[in-house]
Coordinates of C-alpha atoms and ligand atoms in Angstrom, one line a residue:
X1 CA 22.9 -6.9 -35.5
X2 CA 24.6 -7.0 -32.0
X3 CA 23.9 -9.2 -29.3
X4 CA 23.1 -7.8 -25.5
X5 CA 25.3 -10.4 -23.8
X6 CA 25.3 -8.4 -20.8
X7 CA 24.0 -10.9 -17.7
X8 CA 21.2 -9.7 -16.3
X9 CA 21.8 -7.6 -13.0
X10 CA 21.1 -9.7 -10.1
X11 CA 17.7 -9.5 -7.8
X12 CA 17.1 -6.9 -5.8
X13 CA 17.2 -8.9 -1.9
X14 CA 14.6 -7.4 0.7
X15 CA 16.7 -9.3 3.3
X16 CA 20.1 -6.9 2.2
X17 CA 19.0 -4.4 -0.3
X18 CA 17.4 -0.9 1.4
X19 CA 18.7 1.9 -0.6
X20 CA 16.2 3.1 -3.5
X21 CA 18.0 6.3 -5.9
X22 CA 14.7 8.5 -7.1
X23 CA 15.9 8.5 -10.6
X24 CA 12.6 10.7 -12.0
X25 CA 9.4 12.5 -10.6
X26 CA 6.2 13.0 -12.9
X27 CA 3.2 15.0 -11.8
X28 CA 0.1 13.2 -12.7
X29 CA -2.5 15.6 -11.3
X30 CA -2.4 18.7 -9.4
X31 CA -1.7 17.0 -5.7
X32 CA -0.4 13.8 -6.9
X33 CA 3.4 12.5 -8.1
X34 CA 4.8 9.5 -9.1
X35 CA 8.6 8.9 -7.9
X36 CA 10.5 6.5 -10.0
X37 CA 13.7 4.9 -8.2
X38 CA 16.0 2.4 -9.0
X39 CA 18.6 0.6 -6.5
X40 CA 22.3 1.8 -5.8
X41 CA 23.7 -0.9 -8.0
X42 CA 22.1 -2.3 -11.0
X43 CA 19.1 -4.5 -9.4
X44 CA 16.0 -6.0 -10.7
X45 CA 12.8 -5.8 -8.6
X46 CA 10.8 -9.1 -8.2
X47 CA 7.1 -8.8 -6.4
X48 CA 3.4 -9.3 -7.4
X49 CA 1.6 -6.7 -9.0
X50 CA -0.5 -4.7 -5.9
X51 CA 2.5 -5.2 -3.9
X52 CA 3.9 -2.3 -1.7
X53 CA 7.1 -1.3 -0.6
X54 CA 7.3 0.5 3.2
X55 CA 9.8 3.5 2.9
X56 CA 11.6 4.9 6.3
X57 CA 12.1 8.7 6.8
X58 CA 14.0 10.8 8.9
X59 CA 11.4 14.1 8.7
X60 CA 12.1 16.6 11.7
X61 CA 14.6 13.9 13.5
X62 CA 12.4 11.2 13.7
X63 CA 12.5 8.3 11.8
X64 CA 9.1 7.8 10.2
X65 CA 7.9 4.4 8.4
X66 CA 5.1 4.5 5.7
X67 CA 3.7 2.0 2.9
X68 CA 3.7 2.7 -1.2
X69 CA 1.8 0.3 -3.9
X70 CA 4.4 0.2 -6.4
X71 CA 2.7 1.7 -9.3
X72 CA 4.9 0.3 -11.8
X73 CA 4.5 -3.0 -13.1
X74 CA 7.0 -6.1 -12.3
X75 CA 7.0 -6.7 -16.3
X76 CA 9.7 -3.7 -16.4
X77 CA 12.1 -4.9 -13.0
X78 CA 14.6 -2.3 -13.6
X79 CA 12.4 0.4 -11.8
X80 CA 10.0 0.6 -9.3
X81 CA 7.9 3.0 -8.6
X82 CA 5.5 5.1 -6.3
X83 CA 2.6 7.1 -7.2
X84 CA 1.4 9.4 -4.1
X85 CA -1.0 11.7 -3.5
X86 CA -0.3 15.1 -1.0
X87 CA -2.6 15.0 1.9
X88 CA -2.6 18.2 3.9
X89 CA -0.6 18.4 6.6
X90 CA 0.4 14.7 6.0
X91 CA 4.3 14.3 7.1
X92 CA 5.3 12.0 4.9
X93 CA 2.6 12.6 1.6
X94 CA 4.1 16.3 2.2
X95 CA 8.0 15.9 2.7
X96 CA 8.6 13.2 -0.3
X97 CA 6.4 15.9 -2.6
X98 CA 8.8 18.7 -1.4
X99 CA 12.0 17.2 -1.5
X100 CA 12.4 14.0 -3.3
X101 CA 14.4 14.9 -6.5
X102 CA 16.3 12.7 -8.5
X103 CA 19.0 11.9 -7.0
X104 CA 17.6 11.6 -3.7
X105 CA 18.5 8.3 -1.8
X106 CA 15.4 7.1 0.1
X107 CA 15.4 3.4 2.5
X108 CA 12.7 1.0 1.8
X109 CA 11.7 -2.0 3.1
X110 CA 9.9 -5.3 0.7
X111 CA 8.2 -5.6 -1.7
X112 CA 5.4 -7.4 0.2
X113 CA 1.9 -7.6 0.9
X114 CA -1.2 -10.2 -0.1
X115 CA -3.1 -7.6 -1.8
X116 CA -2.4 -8.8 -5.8
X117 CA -3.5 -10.2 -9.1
X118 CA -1.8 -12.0 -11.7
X119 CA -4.7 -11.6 -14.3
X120 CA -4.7 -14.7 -16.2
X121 CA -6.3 -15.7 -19.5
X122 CA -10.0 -16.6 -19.7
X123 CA -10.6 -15.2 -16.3
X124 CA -12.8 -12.6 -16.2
X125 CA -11.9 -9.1 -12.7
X126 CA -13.6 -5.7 -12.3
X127 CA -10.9 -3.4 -10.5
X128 CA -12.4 -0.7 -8.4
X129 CA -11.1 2.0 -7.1
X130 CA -11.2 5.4 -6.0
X131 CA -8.6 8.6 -5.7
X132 CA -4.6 7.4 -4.7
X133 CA -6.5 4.1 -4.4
X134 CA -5.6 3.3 -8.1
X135 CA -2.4 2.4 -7.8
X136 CA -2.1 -1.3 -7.2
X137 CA -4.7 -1.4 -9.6
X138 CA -2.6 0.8 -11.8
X139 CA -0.1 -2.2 -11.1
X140 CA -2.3 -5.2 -12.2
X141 CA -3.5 -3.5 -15.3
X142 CA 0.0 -2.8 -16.8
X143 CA 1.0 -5.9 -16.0
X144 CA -1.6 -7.6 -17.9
X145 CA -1.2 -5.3 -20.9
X146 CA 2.4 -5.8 -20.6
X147 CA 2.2 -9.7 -21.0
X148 CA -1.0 -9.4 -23.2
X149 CA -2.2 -11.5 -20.5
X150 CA -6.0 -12.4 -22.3
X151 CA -8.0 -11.7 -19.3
X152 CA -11.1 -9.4 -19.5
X153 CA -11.1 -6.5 -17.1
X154 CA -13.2 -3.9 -16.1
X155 CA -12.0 -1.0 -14.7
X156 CA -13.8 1.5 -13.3
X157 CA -12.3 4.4 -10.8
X158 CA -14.0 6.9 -9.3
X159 CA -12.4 10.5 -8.8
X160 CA -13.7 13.8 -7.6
X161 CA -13.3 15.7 -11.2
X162 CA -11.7 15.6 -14.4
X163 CA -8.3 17.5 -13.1
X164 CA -8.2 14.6 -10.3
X165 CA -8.1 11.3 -12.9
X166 CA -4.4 9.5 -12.2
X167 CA -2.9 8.3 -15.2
X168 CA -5.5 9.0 -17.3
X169 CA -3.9 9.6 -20.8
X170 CA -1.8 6.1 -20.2
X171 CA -5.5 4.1 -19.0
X172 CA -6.9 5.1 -22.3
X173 CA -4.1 3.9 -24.5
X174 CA -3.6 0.9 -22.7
X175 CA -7.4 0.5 -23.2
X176 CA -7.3 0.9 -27.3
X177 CA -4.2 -1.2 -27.6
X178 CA -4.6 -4.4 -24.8
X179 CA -8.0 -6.7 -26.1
X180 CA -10.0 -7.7 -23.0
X181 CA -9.4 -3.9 -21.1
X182 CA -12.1 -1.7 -21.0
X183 CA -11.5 1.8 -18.6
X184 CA -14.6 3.8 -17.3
X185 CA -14.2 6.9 -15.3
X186 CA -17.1 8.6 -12.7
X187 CA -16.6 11.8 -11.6
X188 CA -18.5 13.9 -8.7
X189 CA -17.9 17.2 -10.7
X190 CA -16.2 19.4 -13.7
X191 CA -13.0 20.7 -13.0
X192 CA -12.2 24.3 -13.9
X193 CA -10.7 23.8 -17.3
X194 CA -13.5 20.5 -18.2
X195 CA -17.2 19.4 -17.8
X196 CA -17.2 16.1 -17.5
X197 CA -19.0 14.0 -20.5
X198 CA -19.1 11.0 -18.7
X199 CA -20.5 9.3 -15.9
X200 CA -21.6 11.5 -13.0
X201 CA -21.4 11.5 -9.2
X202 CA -20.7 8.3 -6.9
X203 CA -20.8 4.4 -8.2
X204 CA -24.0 2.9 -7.5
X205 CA -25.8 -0.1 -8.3
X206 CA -27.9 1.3 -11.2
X207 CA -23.9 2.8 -12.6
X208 CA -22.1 -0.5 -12.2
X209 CA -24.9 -2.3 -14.1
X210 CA -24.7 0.2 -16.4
X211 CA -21.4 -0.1 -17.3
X212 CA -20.4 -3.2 -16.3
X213 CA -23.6 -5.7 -16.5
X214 CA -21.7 -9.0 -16.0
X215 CA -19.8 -7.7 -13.2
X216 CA -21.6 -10.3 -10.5
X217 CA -19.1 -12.7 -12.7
X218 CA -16.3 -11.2 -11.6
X219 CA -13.4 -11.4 -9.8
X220 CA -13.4 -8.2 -8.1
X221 CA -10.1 -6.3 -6.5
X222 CA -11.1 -2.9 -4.8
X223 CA -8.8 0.1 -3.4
X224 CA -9.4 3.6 -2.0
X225 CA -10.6 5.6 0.9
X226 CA -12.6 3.8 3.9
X227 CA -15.9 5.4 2.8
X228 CA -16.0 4.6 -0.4
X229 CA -14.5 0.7 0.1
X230 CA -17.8 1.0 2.3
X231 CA -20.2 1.6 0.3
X232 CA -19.4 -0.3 -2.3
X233 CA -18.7 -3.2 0.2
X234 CA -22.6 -2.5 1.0
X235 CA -24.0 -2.0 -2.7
X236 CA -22.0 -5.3 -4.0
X237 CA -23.8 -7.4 -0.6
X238 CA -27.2 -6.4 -1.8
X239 CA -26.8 -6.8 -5.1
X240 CA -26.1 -10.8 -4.6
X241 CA -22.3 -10.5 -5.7
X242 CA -20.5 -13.5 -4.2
X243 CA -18.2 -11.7 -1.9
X244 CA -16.0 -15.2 -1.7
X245 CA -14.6 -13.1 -4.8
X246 CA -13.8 -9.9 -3.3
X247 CA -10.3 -8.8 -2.6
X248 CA -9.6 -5.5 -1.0
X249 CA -6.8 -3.3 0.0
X250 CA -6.9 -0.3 2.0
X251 CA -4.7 2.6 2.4
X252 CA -6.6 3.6 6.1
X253 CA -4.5 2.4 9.1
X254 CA -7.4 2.2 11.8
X255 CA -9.3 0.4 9.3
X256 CA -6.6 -2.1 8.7
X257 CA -6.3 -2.2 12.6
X258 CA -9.5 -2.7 13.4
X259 CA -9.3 -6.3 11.2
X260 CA -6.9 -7.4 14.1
X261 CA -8.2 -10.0 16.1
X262 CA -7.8 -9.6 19.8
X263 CA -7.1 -13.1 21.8
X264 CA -9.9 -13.8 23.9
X265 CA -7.9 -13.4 27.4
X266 CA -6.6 -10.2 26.6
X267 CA -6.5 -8.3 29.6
X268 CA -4.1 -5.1 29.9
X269 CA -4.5 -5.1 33.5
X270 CA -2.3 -8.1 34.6
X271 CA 1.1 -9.5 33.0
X272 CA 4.3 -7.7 32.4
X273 CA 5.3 -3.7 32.2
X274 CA 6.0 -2.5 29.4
X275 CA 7.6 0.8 29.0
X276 CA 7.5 3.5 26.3
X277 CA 10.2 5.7 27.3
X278 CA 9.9 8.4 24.8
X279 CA 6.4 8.7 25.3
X280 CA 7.0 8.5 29.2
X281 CA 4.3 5.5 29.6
X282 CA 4.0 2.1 31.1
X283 CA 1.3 -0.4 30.6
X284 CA 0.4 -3.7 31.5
X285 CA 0.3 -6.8 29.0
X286 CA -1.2 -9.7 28.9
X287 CA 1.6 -12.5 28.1
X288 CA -1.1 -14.1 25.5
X289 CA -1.3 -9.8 23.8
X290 CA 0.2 -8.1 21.2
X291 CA 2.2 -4.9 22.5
X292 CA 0.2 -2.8 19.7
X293 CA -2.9 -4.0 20.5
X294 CA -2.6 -3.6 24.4
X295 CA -0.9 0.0 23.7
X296 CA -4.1 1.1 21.5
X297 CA -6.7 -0.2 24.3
X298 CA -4.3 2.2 26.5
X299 CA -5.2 5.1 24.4
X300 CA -1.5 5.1 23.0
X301 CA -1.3 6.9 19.3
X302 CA 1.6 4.3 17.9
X303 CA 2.6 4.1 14.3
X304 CA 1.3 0.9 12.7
X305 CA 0.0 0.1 9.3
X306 CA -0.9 -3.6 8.7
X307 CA -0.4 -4.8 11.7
X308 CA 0.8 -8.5 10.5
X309 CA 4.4 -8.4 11.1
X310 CA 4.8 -7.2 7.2
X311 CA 5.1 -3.8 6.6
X312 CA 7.8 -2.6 9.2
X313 CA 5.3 0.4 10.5
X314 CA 6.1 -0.5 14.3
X315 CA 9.6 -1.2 13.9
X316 CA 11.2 -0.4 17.1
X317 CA 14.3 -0.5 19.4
X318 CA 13.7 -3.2 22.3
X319 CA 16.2 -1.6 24.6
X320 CA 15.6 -4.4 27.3
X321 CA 13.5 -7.5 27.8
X322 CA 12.7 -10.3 25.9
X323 CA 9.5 -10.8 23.7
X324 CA 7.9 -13.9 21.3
X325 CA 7.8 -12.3 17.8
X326 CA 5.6 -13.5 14.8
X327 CA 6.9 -11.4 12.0
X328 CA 6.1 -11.6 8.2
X329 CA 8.8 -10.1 6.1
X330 CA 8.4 -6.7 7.7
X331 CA 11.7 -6.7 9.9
X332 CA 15.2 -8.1 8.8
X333 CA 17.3 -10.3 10.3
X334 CA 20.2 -8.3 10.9
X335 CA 17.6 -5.5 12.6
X336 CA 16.5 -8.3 14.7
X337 CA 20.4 -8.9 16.0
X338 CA 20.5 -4.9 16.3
X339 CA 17.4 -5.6 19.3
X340 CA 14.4 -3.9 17.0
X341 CA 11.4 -5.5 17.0
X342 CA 7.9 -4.9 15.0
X343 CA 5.2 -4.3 18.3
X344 CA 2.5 -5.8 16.5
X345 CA 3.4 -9.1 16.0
X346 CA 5.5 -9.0 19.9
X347 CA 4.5 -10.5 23.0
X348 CA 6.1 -10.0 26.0
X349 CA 7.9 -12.9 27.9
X350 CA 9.6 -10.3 30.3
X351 CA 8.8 -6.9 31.6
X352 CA 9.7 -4.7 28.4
X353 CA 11.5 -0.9 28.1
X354 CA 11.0 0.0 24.7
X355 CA 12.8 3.2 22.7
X356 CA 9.1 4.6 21.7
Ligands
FAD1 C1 -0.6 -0.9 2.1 C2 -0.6 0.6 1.9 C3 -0.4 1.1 0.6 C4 -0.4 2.5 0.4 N1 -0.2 3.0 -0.9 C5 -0.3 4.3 -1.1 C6 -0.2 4.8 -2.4 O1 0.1 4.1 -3.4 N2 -0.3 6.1 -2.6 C7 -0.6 7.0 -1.6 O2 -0.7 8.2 -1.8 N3 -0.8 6.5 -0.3 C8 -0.6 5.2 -0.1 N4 -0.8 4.7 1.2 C9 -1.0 5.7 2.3 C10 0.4 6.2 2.8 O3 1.1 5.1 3.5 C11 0.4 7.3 3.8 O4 -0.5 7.0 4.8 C12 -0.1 8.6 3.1 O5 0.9 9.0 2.1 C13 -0.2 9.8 4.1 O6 1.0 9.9 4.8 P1 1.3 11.2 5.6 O7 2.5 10.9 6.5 O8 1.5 12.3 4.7 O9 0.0 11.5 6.5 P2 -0.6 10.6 7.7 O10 -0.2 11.3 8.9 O11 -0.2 9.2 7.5 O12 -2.1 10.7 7.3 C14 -2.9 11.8 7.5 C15 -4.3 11.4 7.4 O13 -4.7 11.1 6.0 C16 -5.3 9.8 5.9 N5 -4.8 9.2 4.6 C17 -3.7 8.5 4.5 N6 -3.5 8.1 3.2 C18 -4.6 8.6 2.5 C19 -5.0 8.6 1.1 N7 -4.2 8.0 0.2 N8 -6.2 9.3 0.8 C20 -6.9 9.9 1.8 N9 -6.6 10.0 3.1 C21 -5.4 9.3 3.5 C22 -4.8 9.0 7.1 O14 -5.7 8.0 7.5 C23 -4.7 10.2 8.2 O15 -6.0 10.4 8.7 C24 -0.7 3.3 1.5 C25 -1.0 2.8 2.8 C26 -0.9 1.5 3.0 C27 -1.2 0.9 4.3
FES2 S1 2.2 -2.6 11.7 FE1 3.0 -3.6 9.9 S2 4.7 -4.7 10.8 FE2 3.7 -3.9 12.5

């Protein structure tokens, strides 16, 4: 027998690492990849499982920032990867399923995010979810089959049909082989090539009960589109669930900007000028106000995702003026000393120009 002496690559370093090599694309449905990368050097990924990584792209000469779960579980560090689904005219959705091939160098910024669960033994979660909203999901349940971790978890994901289930064949295995996993899928409809057998049309009260009765002792972690993180929101409120033990994540930026509290004084009509000058605009803002948040009240159309200083959405070039910044992992040091800054998290301490 020979020995693997090799030391194990070192960590891959948020703060210097940026460079992911798409080593392998899969197609799991008809409108919906997964892209497996691995860093430049050897490099192994640390991060929580329902953590997300924010990649930057230069589509049509603009740099464009958007956020990925990592589908992949932390258990294999070698490998990260992203599972994303095509939406219409989407830029980004649209440009990594035309062109990223292995080989293909992408930047990306984290892991990070507070949207994860370690499932650990005797504990009892029902993960939700709904379309592309399965991957950090996807995440915490390969993780825990992974480590064998002995929690009990019910998983139940919604999808439109049959041909629109995400990792279905690898759900069911991991459902036979990992005690404590049990994996229900509802559909709305058949697909072409299937009827579906199982159970039929939207989650509801009378379905969850059905096929999860204990569920109102669960810890419950939920992800997909607005409406249906909605309506479940709704059914699990009147059905008495404790919603202390709710975690969600969602995927929908004005949802996730609506969350953002706005300081009682805010007031975009006295303070400092701040100046967009790609977009050609200047508003006021309040000294106690987030640029973002004054921008949006203006009508502006900014990117932005979480809008906590984390995911690096906002990122940009503060070409002069000075601002107090609250980040959270989403902007680097050495992109700080290059003048960027993440307009979420920014207040202004002097009139601002910014390249936006
Ligand atoms: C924390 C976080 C994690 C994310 N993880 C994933 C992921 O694992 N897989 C994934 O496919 N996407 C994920 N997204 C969404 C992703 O960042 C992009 O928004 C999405 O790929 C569309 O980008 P786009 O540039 O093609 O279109 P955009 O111009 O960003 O969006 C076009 C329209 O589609 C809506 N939309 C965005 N994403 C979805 C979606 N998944 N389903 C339905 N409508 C959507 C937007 O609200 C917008 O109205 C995540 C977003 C966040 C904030
Ligand atoms: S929107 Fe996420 S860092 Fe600003």
């Amino acid at each position: 027998m020979t020995l693997n002496t090799r030391a194990p690559a070192p960590l891959w370093n948020p703060d210097e690492d940026e460079t992911l090599v798409c080593c392998a694309v899969r197609a799991e449905t008809h409108d919906v990849k997964t892209f497996i990368f691995q860093a430049v050097e050897p490099r192994r990924f640390a991060y929580q499982p329902g953590q997300f990584m924010t990649l930057s792209l230069t589509i049509g000469g603009e740099e464009i920032h958007r956020c990925y779960t990592l589908s992949s579980s932390p258990t294999r560090p070698d490998r990260v990867s992203i599972t994303v689904k095509r939406i219409g005219e989407g830029p980004v959705s649209s440009w990594l399923h035309a062109n990223l091939a292995p080989g293909t160098s992408i930047k990306a910024l984290g892991p990070m995010g507070d949207f994860f669960c370690t499932a650990e033994a005797g504990s009892k979660y029902l993960f939700l979810s709904a379309g592309s909203g399965i991957t950090p999901l996807m995440s915490m349940t390969r993780s825990h089959h992974d480590l064998g971790s002995g929690a009990d978890i019910a998983f139940v994901h919604s999808a439109r049909s049959p041909a629109d289930l995400i990792f279905r064949d690898e759900l069911a295995l991991m459902a036979k082989t990992a005690p404590g996993l049990t994996v229900t899928a509802i559909c709305e409809a058949d697909s072409e090539a299937e009827v579906w057998a199982g159970p039929r049309g939207r989650i509801d009260l009378a379905k969850l009960e059905a096929i999860v009765p204990d569920f109102r002792a669960r810890e419950v972690y939920i992800c997909g589109p607005a409406p249906y993180m909605a309506a479940v929101k709704s059914m699990l409120e009147a059905s008495g669930y404790d919603m202390a033990r709710y975690h969600s994540e969602s995927f929908d930026f004005a949802e996730l900007s609506a969350d953002q509290p706005e300081p009682e004084s805010a007031s975009s009509n006295q303070g400092f000028k701040v100046e967009f000058k790609l977009s050609r605009r200047t508003i006021e803002v309040a000294p106690d106000r987030f640029i973002l948040a004054a921008a949006k009240a203006e009508g502006m159309r900014l990117p932005s995702s979480c809008t906590k200083g984390m995911c690096g959405t906002c990122k940009c070039k503060l070409v002069s003026g000075t601002v107090d910044m609250t980040p959270a992992g989403g902007i680097r040091q050495r992109e700080i000393d290059q003048g960027m800054i993440l307009i979420c998290c920014s207040k202004p301490t002097s009139d601002l120009v910014l390249e936006r």
